[in-house]
PDB file of C-alpha atoms in Angstrom:
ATOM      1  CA  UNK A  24     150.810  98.310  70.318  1.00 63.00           C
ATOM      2  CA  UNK A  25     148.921  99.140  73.583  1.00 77.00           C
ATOM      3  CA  UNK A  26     145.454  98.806  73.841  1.00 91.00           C
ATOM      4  CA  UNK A  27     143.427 102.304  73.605  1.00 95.00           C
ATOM      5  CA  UNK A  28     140.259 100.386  74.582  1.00 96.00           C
ATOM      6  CA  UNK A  29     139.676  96.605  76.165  1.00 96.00           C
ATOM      7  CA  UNK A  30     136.478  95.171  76.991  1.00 96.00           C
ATOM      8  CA  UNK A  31     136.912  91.846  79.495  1.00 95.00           C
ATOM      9  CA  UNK A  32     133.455  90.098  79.992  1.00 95.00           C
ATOM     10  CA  UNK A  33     131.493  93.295  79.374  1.00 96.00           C
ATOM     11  CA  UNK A  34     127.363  92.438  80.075  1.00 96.00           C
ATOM     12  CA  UNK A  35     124.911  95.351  79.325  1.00 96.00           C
ATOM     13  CA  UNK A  36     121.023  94.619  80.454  1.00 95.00           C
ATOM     14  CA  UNK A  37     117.946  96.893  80.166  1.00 95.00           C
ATOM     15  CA  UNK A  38     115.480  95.398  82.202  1.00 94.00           C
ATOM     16  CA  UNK A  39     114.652  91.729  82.015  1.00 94.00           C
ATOM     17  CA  UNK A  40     116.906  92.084  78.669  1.00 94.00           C
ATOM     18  CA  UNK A  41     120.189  91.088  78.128  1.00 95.00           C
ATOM     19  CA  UNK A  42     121.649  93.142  75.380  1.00 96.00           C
ATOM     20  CA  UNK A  43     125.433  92.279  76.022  1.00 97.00           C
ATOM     21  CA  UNK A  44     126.518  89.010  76.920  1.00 96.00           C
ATOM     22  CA  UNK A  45     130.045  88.751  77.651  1.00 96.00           C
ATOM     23  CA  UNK A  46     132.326  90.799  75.274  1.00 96.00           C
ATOM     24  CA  UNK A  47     135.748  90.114  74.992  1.00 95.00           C
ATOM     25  CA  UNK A  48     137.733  92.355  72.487  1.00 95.00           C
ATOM     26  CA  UNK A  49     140.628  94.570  72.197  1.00 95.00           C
ATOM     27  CA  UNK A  50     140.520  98.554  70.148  1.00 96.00           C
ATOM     28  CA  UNK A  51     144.791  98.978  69.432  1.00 95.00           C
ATOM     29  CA  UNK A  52     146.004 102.866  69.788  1.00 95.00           C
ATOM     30  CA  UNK A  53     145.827 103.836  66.078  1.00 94.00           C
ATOM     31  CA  UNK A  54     143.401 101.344  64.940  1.00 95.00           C
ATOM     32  CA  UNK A  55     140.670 101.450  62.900  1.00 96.00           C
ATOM     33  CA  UNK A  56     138.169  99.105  64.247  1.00 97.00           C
ATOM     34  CA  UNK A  57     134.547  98.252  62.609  1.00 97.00           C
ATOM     35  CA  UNK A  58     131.478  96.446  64.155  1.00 97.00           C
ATOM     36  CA  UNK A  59     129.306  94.854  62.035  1.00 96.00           C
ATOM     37  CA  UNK A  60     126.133  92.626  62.710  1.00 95.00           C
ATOM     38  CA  UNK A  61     122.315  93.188  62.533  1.00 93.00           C
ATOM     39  CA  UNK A  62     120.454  95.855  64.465  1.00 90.00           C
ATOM     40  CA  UNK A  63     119.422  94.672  67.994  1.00 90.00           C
ATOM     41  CA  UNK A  64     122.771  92.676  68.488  1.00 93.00           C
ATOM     42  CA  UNK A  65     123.944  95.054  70.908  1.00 95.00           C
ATOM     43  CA  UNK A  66     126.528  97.197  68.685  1.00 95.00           C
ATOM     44  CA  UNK A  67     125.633 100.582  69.332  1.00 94.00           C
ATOM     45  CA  UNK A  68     125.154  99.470  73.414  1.00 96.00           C
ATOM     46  CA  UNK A  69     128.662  98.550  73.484  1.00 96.00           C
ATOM     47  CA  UNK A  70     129.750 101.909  71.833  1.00 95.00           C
ATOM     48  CA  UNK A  71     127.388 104.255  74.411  1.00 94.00           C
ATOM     49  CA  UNK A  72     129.445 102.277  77.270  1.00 95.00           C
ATOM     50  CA  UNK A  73     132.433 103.120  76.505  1.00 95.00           C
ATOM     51  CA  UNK A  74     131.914 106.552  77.132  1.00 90.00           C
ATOM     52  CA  UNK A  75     129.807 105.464  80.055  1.00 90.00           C
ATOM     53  CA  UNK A  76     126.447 106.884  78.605  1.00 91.00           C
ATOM     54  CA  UNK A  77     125.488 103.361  79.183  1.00 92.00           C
ATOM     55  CA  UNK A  78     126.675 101.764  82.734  1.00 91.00           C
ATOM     56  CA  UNK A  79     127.934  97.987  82.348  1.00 92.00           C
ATOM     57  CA  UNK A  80     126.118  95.207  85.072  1.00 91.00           C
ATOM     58  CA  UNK A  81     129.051  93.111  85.036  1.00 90.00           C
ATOM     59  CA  UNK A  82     132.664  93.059  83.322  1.00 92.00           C
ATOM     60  CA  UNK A  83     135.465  95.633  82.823  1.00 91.00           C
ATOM     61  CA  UNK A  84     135.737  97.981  80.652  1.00 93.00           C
ATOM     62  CA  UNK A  85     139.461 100.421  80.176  1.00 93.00           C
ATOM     63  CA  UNK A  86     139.736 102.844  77.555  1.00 94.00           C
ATOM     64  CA  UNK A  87     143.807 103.974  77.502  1.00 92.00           C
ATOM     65  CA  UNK A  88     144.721 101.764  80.554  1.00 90.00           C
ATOM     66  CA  UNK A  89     141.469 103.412  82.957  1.00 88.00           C
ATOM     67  CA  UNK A  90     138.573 101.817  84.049  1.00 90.00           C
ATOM     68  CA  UNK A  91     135.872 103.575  82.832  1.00 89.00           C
ATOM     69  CA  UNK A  92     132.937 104.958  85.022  1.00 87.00           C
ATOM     70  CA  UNK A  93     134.316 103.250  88.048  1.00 87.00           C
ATOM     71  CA  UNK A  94     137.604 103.369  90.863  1.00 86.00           C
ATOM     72  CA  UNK A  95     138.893  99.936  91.986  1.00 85.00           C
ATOM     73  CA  UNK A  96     140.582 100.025  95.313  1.00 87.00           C
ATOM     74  CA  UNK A  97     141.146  96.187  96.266  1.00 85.00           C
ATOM     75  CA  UNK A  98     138.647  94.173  94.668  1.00 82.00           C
ATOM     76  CA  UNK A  99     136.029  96.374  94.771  1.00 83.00           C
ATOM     77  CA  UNK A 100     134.579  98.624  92.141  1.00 82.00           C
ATOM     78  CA  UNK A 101     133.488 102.220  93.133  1.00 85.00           C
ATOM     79  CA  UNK A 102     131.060 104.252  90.977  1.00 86.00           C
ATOM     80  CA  UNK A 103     133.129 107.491  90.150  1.00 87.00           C
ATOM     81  CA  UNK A 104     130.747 110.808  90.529  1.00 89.00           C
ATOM     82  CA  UNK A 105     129.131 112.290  87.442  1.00 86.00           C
ATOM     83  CA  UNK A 106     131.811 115.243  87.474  1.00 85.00           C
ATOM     84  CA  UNK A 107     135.081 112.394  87.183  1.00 86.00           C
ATOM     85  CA  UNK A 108     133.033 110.902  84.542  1.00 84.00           C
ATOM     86  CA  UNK A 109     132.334 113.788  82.604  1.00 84.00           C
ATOM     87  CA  UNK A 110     136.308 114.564  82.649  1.00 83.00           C
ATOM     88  CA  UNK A 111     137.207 111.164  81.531  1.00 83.00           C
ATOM     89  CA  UNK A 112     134.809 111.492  78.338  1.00 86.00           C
ATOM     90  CA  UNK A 113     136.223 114.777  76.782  1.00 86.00           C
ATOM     91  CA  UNK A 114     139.115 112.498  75.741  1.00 91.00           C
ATOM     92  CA  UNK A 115     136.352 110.546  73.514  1.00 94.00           C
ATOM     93  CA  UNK A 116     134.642 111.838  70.669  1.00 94.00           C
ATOM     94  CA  UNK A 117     131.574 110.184  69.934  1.00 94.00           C
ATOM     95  CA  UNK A 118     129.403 110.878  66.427  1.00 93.00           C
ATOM     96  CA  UNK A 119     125.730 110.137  66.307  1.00 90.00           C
ATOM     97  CA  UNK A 120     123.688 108.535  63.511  1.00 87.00           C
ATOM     98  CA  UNK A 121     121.201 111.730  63.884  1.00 85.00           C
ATOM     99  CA  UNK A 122     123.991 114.696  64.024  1.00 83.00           C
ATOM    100  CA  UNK A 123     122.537 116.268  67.340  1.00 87.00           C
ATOM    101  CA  UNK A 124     123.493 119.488  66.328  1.00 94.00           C
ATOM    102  CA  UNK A 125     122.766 122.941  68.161  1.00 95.00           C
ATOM    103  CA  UNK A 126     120.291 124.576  65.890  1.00 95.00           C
ATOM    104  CA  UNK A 127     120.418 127.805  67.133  1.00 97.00           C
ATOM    105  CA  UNK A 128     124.064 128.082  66.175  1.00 97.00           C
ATOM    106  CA  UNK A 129     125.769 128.272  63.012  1.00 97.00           C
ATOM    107  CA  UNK A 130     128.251 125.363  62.038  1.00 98.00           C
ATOM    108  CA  UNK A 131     131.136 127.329  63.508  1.00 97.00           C
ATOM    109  CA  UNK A 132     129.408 128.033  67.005  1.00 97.00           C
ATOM    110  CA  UNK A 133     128.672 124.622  67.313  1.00 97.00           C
ATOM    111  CA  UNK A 134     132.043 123.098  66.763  1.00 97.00           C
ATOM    112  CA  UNK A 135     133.320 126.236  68.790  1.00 97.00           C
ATOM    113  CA  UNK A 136     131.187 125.214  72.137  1.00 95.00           C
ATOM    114  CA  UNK A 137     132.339 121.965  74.109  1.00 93.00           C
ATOM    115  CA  UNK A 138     135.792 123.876  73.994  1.00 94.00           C
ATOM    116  CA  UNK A 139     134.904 127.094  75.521  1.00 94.00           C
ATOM    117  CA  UNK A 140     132.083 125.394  78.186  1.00 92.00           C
ATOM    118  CA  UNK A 141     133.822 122.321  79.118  1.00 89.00           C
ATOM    119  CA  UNK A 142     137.791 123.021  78.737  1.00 89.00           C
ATOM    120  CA  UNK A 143     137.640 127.236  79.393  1.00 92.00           C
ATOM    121  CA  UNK A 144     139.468 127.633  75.681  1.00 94.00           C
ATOM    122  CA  UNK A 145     139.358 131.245  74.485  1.00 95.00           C
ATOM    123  CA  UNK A 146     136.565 132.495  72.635  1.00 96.00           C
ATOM    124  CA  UNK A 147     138.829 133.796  69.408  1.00 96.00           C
ATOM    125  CA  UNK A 148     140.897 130.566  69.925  1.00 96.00           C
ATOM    126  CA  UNK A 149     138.056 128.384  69.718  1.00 96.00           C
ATOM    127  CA  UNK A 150     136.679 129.810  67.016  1.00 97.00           C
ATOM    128  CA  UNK A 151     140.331 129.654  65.304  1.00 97.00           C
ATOM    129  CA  UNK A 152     140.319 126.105  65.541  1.00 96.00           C
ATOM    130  CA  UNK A 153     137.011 125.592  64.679  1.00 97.00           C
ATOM    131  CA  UNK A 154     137.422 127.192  60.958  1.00 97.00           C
ATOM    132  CA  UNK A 155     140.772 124.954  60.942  1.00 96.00           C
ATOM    133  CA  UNK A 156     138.394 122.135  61.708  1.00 96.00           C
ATOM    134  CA  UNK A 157     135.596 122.636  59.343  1.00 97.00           C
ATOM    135  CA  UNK A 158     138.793 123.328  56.498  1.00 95.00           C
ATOM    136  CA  UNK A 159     139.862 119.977  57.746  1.00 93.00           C
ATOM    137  CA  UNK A 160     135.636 118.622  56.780  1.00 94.00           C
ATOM    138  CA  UNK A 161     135.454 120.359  53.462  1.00 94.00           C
ATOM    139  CA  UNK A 162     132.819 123.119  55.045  1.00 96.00           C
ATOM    140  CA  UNK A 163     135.089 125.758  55.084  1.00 95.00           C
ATOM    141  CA  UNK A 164     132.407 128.128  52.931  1.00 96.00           C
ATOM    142  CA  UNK A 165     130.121 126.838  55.715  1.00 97.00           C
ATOM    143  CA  UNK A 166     131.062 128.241  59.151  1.00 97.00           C
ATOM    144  CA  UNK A 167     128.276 130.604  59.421  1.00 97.00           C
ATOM    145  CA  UNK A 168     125.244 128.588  57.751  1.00 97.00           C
ATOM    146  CA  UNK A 169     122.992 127.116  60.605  1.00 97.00           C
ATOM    147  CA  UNK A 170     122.155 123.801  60.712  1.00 96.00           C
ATOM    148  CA  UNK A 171     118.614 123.905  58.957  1.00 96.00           C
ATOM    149  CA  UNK A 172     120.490 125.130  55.697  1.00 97.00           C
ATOM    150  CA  UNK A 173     123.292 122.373  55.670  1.00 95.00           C
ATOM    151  CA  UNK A 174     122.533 118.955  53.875  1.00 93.00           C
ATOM    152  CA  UNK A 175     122.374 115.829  56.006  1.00 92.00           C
ATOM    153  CA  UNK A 176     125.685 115.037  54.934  1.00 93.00           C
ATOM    154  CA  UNK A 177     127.485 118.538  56.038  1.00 95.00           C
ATOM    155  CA  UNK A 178     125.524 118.456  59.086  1.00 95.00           C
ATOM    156  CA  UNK A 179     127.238 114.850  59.644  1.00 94.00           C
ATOM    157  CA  UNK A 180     130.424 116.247  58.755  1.00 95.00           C
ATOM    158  CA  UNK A 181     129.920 119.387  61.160  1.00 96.00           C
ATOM    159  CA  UNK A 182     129.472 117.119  63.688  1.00 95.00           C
ATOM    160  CA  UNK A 183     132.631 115.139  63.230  1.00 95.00           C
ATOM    161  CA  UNK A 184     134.525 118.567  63.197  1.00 96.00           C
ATOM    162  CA  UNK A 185     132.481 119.131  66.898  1.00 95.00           C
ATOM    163  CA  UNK A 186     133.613 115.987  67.934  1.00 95.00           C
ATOM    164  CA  UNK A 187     137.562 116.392  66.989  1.00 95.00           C
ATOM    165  CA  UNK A 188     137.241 120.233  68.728  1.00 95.00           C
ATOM    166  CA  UNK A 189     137.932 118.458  71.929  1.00 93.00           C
ATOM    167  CA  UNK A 190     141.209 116.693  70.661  1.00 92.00           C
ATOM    168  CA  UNK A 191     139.789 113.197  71.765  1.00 94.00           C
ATOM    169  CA  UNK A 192     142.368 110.003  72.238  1.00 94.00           C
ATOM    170  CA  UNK A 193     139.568 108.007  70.683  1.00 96.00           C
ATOM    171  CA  UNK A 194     136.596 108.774  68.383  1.00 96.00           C
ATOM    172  CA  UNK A 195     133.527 106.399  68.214  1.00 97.00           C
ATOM    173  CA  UNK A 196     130.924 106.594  65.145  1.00 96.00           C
ATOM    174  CA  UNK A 197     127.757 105.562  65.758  1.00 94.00           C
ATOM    175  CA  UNK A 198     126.192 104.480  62.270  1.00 93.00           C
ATOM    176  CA  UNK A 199     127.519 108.105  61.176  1.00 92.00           C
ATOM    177  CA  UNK A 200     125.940 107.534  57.534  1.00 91.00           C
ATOM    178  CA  UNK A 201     122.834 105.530  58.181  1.00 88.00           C
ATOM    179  CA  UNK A 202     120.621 108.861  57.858  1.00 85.00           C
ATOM    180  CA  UNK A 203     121.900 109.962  54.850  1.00 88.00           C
ATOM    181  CA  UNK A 204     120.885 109.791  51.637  1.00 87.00           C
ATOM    182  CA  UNK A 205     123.105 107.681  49.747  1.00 86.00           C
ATOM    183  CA  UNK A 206     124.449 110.375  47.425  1.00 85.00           C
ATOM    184  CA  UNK A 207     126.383 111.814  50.721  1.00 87.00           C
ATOM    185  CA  UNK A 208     127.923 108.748  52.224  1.00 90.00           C
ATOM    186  CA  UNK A 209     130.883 109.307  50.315  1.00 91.00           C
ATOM    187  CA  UNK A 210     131.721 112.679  51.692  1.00 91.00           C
ATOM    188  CA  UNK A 211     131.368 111.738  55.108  1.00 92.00           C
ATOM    189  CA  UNK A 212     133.256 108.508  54.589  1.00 93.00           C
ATOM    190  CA  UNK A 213     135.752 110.677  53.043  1.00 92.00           C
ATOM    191  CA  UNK A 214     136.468 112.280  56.104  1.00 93.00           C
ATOM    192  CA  UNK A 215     136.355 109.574  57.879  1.00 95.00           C
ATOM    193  CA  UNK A 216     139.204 107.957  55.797  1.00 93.00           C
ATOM    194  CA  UNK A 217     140.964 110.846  55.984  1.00 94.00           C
ATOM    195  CA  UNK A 218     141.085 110.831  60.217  1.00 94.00           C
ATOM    196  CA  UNK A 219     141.839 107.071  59.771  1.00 93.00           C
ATOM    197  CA  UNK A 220     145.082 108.063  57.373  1.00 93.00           C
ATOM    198  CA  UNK A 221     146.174 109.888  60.299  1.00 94.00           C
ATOM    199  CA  UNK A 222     146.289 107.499  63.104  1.00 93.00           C
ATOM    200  CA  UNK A 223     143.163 108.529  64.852  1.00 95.00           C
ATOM    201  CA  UNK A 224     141.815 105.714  66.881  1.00 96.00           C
ATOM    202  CA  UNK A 225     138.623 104.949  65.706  1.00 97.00           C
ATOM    203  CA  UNK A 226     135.771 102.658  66.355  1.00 97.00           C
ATOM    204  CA  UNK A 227     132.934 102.226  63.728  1.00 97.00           C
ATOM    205  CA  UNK A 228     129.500 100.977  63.406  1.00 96.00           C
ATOM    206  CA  UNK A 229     129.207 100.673  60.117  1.00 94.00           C
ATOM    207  CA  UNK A 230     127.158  98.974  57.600  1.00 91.00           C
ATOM    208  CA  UNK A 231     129.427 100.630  54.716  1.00 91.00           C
ATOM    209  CA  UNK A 232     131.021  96.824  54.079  1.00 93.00           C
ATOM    210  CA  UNK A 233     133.522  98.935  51.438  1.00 92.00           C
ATOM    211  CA  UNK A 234     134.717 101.411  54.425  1.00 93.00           C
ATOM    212  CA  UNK A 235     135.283  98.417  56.630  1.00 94.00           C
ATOM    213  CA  UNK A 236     137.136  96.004  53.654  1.00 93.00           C
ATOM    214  CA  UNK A 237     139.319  99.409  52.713  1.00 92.00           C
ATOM    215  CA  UNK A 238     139.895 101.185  55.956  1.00 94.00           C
ATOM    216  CA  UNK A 239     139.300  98.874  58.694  1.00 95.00           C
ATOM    217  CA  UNK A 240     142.003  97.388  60.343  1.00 96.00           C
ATOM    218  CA  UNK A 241     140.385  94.779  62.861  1.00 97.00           C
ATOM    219  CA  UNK A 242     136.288  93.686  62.211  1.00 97.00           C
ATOM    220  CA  UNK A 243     134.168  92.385  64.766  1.00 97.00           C
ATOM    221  CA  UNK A 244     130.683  90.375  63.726  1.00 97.00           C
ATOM    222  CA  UNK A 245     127.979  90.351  66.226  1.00 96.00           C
ATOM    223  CA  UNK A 246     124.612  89.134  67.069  1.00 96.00           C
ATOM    224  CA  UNK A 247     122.535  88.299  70.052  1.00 94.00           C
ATOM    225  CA  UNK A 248     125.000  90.602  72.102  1.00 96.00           C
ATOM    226  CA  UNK A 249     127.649  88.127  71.916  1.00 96.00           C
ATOM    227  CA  UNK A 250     130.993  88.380  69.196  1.00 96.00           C
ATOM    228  CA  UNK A 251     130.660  85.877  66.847  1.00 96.00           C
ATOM    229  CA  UNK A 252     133.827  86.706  64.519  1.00 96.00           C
ATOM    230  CA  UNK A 253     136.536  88.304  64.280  1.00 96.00           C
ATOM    231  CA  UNK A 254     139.768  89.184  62.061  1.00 96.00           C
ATOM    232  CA  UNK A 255     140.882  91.032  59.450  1.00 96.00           C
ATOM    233  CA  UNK A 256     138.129  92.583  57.607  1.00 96.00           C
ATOM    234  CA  UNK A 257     139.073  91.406  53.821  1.00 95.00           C
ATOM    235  CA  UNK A 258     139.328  87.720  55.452  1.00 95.00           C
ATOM    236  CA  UNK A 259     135.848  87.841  57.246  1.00 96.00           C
ATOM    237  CA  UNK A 260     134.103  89.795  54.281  1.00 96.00           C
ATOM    238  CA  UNK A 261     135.837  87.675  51.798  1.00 95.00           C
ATOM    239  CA  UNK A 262     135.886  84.376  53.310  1.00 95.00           C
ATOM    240  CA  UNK A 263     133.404  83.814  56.641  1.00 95.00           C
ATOM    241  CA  UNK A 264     133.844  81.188  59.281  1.00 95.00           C
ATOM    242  CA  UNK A 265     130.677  81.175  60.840  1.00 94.00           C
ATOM    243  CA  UNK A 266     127.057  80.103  59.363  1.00 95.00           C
ATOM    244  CA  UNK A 267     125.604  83.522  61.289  1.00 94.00           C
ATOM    245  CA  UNK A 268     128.468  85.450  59.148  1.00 95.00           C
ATOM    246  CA  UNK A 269     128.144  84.091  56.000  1.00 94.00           C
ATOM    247  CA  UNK A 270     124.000  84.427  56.304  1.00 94.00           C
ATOM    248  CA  UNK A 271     124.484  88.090  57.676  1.00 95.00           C
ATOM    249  CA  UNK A 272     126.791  89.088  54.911  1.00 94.00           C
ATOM    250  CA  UNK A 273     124.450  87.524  51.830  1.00 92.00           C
ATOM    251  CA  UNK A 274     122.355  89.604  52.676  1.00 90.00           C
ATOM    252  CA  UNK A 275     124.288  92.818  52.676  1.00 85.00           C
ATOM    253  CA  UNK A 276     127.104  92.622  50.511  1.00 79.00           C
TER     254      UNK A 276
END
């Protein structure tokens, strides 16, 4: 299997802080791939630069065989210009604990949008898709409610639906049911499963230990912006190597 996304000594500071210290890892094309570990230890960093919202200091970064954000000619790095950037990222889809949702437009508009603006689609084949889409979400009875009169949940699931409007190589979830109340994690998870089931590459924050034991195929632990484990995730949920897993996972599972 080739590698939709490899990280090679990836460090990520803010300031005086160092938030990623050296990640190795490896995202296969069709994988499902969960990262686990407690907040502040640099999971959602690594996930912002792989689209490049977040610029590395020092490492490499590829997503399907490309360096991301940069041009190396020899062995030197070049910055690639906001425009190149922008064109490498509508291959990602990325999902956002808050759902970030136009709230001017109805559910339909919104997944309608990035299409139309960033890839010139049709209005009326947009919008075709889009319905297809929010069919695809269980919101099909939803396409023309705004987002101040769709739960948490559908608002979640309306933003997946954005998100796979752009037919992205990769889609990376961001804690996608952390805001929700617990009754709608399952529908979004659903979803979620459902993408997995049909060999989207995916990579998930998560604390949903269940989603990662059932649909995971690769888990990562970390904390203090380092990887601490790694495997399969029934063999690090069920049976941790390291003291930092094992004290991590008492307290969650």
């Amino acid at each position: 299997m080739t590698a939709m996304v490899k990280a090679e000594g990836v460090h990520k500071s803010f300031g005086p802080v160092e938030v990623l210290k050296g990640i190795d890892l490896e995202v296969r094309s069709g994988e499902v791939f969960c990262l686990i570990g407690p907040s502040g230890s640099g999971k959602s960093t690594f996930l912002r630069c792989i689209n490049h919202l977040e610029k590395i200091n020092a490492g490499r970064l590829y997503v399907d065989g490309e360096l991301v954000g940069y041009r190396q000619k020899g062995d030197k790095l070049y910055e690639l210009k906001d425009s190149e950037v922008a064109l490498k990222r509508r291959d990602i889809g990325m999902v956002f604990q808050r759902f970030n949702l136009f709230p001017h437009m109805t559910a339909v508009e919104n997944v309608m949008e990035a299409p139309v603006q960033v890839k010139g689609v049709s209005k009326s084949q947009a919008r075709q898709r889009a319905l297809e889409l929010l069919d695809r979400v269980g919101l099909a009875d939803k396409a023309g409610s705004y987002p101040s009169q769709l739960s948490g949940g559908q608002q979640q699931r309306v933003a997946i639906a954005r998100a796979l409007a752009m037919d992205p190589k990769l889609m990376l979830f961001d804690e996608p049911t952390s805001a929700l109340d617990p009754e709608l994690v399952g529908d979004v998870l659903d979803v979620m499963r459902d993408l997995a089931e049909s060999g989207m590459t995916m990579i998930v924050v998560t604390h949903e230990m269940g989603f990662a034991r059932e649909v995971g195929d690769s888990l990562v632990f970390m904390d203090g912006g380092v990887v601490v484990e790694s495997g399969h995730p029934r063999e690090v949920l069920t049976n941790p190597q390291h003291e930092r897993t094992k004290s991590f996972l008492s307290k969650v599972l």
